C-alpha positions in Angstrom: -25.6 -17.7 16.7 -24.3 -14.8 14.6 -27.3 -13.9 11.6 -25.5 -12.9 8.4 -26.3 -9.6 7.2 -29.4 -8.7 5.2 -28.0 -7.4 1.4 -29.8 -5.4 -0.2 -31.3 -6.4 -3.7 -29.6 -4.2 -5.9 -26.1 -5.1 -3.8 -23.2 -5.8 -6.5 -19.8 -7.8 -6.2 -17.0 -8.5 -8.9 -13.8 -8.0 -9.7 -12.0 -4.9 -11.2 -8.4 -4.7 -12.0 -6.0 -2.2 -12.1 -3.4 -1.8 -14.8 -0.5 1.0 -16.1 2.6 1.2 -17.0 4.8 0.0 -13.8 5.2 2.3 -10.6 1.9 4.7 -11.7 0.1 3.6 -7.7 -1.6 0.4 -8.5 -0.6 -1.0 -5.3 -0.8 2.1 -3.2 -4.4 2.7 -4.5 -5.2 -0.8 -3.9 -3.9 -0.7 -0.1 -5.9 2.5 0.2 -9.0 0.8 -0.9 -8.8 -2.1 1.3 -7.8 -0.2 4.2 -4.6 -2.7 5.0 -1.2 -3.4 3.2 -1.8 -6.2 0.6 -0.2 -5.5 -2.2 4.0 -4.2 -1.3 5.0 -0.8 -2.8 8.2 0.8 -4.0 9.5 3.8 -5.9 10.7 1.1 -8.0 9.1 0.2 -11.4 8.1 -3.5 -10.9 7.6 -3.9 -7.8 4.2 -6.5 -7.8 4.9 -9.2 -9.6 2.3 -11.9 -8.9 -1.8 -11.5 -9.3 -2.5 -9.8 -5.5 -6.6 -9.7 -4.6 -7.4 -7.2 -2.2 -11.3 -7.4 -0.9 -13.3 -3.9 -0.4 -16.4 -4.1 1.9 -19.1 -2.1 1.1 -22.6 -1.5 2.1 -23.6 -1.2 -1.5 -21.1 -4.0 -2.8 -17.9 -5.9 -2.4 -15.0 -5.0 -4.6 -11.8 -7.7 -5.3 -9.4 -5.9 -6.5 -6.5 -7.1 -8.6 -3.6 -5.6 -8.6 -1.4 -7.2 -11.2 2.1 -6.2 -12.3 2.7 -3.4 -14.6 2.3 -3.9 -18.2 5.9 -3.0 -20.2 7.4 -4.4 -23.5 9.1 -7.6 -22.1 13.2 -7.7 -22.3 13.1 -11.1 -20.7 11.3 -14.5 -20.1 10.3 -12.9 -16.7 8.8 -10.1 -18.2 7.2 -11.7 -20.4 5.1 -14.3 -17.8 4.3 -10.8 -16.1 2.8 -9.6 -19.2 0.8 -13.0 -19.7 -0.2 -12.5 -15.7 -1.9 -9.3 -16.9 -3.7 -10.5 -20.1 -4.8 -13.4 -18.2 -6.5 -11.2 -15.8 -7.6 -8.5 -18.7 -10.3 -11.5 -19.8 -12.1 -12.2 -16.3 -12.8 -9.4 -14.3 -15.6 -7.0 -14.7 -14.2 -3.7 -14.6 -10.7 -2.4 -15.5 -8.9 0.8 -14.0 -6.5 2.2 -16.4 -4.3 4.0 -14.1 -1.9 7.1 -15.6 -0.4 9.2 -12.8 -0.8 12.9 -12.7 2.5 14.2 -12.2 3.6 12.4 -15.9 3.2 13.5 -19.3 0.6 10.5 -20.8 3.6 9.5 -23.3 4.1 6.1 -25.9 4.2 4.0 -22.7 0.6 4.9 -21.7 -0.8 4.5 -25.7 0.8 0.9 -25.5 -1.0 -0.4 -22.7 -3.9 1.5 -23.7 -4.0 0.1 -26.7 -3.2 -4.1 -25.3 -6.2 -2.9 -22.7 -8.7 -1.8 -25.3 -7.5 -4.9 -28.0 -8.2 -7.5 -25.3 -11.4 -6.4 -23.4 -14.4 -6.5 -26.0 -17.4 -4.8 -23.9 -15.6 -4.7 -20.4 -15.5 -1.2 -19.3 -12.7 0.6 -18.5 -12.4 3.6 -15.9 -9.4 5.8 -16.5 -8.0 6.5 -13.1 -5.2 9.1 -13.1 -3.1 8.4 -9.8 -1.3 11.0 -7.5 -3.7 14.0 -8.1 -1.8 15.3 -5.0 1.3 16.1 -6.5 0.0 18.4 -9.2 -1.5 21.8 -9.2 -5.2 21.8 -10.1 -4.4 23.4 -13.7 -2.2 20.5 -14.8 -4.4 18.0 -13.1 -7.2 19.7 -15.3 -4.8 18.8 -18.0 -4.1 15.8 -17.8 -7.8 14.3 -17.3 -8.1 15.9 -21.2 -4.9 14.8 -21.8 -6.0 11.1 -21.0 -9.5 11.4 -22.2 -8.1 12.6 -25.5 -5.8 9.0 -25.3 -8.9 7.2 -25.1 -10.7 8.6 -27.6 -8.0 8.4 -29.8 -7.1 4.7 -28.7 -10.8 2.9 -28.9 -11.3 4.9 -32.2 -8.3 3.3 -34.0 -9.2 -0.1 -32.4 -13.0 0.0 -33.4 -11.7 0.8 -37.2 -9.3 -2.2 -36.7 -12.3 -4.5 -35.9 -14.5 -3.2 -38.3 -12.0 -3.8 -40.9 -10.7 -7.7 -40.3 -15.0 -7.7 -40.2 -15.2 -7.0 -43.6 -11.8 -8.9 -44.6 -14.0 -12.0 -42.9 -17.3 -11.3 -44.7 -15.7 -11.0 -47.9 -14.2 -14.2 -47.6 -15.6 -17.3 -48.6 -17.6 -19.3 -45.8 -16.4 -22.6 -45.0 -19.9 -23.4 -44.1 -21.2 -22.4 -47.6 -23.3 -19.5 -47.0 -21.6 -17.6 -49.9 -20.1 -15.0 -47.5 -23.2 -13.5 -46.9 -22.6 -10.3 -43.7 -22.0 -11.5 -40.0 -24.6 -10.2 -37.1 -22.6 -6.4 -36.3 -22.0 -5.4 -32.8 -23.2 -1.5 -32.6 -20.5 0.9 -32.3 -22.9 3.6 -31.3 -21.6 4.4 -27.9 -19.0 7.4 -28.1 -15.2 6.2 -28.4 -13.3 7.0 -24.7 -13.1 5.1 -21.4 -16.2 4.8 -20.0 -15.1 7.0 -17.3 -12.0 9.4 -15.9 -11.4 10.2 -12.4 -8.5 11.6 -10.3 -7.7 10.4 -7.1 -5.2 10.7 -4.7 -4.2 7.6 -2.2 -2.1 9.8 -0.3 -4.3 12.3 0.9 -7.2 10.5 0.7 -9.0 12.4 -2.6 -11.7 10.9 -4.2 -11.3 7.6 -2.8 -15.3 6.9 -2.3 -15.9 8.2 -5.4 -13.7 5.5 -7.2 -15.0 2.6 -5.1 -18.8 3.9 -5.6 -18.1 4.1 -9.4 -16.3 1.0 -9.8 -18.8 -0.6 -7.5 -21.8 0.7 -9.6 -20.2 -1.0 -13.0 -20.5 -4.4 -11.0 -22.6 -7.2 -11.9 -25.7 -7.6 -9.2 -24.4 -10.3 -7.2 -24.2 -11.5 -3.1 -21.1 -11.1 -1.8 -18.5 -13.5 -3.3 -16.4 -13.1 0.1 -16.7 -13.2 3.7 -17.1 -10.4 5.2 -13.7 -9.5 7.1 -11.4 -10.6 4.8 -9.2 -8.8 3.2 -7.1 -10.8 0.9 -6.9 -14.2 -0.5 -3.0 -14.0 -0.5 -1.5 -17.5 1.3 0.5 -15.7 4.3 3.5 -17.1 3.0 3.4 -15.5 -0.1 2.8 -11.9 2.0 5.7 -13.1 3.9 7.8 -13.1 0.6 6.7 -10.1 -0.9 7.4 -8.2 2.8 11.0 -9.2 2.4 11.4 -8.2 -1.2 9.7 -5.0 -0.1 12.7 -4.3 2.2 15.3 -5.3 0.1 14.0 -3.2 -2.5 14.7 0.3 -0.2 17.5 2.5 -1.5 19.0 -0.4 -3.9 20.4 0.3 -7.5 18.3 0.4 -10.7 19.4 -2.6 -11.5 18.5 -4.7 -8.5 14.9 -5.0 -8.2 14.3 -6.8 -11.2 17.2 -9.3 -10.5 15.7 -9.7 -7.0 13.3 -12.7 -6.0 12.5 -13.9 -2.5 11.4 -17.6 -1.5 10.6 -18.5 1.8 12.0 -21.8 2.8 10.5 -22.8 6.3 7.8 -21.1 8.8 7.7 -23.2 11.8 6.3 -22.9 15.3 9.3 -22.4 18.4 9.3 -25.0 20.7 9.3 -24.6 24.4 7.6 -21.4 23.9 4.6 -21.2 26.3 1.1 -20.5 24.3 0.6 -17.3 25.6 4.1 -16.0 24.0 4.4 -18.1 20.7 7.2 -17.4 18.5 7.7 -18.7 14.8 10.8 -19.7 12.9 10.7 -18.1 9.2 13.8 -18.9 6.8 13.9 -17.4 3.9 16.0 -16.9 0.7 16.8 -13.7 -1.6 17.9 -14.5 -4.7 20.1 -12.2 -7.2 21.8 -12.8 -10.7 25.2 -12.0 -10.1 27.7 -12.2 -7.1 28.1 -8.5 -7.2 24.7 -8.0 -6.7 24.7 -10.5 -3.7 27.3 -7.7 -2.1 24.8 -5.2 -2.6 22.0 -6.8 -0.5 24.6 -8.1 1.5 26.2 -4.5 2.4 29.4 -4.0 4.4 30.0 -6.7 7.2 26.1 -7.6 6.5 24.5 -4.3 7.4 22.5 -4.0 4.8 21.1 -7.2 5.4 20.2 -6.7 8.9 18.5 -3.6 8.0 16.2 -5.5 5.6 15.6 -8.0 8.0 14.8 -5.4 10.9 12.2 -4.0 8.5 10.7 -7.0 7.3 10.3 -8.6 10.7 8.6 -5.4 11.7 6.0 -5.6 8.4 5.7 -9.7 8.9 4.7 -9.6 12.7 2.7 -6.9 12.1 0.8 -9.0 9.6 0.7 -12.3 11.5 0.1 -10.5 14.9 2.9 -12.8 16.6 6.9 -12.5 17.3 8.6 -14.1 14.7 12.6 -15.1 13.7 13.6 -13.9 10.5 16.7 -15.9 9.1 17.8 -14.4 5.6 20.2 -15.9 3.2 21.6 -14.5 0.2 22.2 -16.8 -3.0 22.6 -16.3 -6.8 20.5 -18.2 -9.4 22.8 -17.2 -12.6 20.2 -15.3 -15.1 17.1 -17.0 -13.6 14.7 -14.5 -15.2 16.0 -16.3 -18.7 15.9 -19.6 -17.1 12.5 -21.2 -17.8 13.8 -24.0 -15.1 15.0 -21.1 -12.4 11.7 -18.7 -13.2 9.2 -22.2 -12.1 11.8 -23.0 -9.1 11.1 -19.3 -7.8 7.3 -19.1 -8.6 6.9 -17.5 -11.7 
């Protein structure tokens, strides 16, 4: 019988979360931190769009990583529940990884997340974690960590004087339990205004990639491990399955497409008459678009495009379920679904 193994005492486990404007690395990082794809990637903004836990093992701690979608101002009810995904998530974890990418001027997009990170969190530290050190010279990258430290400092500041002033607006009130508006217990301000810390890294080449799991590991609660060791997500393999597809689709498309794009998977069934040392499984699946133009975009000339996506995706599937598998893809349109409260609950969201 296998003996689990012996933790040490001060071994830590919890959950940090990474957040940023879309397409700033969250996903990559996370893939590089687990050591396996979890979490899909694109050079398109948007790409995750559902709450993806990746699990780190560590000898000094276990890490679940959420990677959540990126945080933008909402255009539609879609974006919206995205946005509520990540606030959600904001108020149980223990550690969150603001992530800003190197190669970008920190611009009005970064400040707004900043500041919905540092309304929401109270005393939950935040690690500023600026992505894709690799593609940067090490003079800007020297910039931008000021650049980004300067944000936070500015960012917590304005929010602390925020907090300290509804404070006085609620002490100078009236009590409704009569105790003549006397001054609430204060929190202490004390500790210097920033992120608690900044860090580059680099998922591409590998930089710094300890260093962020030992520091995000060392802002942990102590704790056993709150996984078994091996895994690696607790995604349902269906739901990989979906987001393997959209991942396909999503190579080379228009602008437009990726946030008109959803994916469903129908049916995953065993073949029969295969023999057990050959299996082979059945997976249907749906892609659906907004408009009937778009569908001739996925679609592609005499369904090339089609077949390419499902050539890749079968690839990335069976690769993940380590077995042959039958991809059947269909195209349909769900008219405006990401306004549809009825369509957005049919597709998952």
């Amino acid at each position: 019988m296998t003996q689990p193994t012996e933790q040490p005492a001060d071994f830590r486990a919890g959950f940090a979360v990474f957040v940023g404007r879309p397409n700033v690395g969250k996903s990559t990082l996370t893939n590089a931190l687990v050591g396996r794809k979890v979490a899909i990637t694109s050079n398109r903004p948007q790409t995750t769009r559902h709450t993806i836990r990746g699990i780190v093992h560590r000898t000094d701690g276990q890490l679940i990583l959420v990677d959540t979608p990126g945080l933008h101002r909402p255009r539609t009810l879609l974006g919206q529940r995205l946005n509520d995904v990540v606030a959600q998530t904001l108020g149980e974890v223990d550690v969150i990884g603001f992530c800003v990418p190197a190669d970008q001027k920190v611009g009005p997009g970064d400040r707004y997340i900043a500041q919905q990170v540092v309304a929401a969190v109270g005393r939950t530290p935040v690690v500023a974690i600026v992505t894709k050190a690799d593609l940067v010279p090490q003079q800007r990258l020297a910039e931008q960590l000021v650049a980004v430290s300067e944000l936070g400092r500015e960012v917590v500041t304005e929010e602390r004087a925020q907090r300290e002033a509804r404070r006085r607006r609620r002490d100078a009130a009236p009590s409704a339990k009569g105790t003549g508006g006397r001054p609430a217990a204060q929190r202490s301000e004390d500790t210097p205004a920033g992120w608690a810390h900044v860090i580059p890294v680099s998922a591409a080449d590998g930089f710094q990639m300890d260093e962020v799991a030992e520091l995000l590991v060392s802002l942990m609660p102590v704790s056993p491990p709150l996984y078994p060791e091996g895994d690696l997500t607790d995604e349902p393999e269906v739901t990989m399955m979906g987001e393997l597809i959209r991942e396909a689709a999503l190579e080379g498309v228009r602008d437009e497409l990726p946030h008109s794009l959803a994916v469903v998977v129908d049916e995953v069934s065993e073949r029969e008459g295969r023999s057990p040392d050959n299996p082979m499984l059945d997976v249907h699946a749906s892609l659906y678009v907004e408009r009937d133009s778009q569908k001739a975009i996925v679609i592609g000339k005499r369904g090339a495009r089609l077949r390419e996506i499902g050539t890749r995706a079968r690839a990335q599937i069976e690769s993940l379920l380590g077995t042959r598998i039958y991809l059947d893809l269909h195209v349909k349109v769900a008219k405006e679904w990401q306004r549809d409260p009825r369509q957005l609950s049919k597709l998952g969201f």
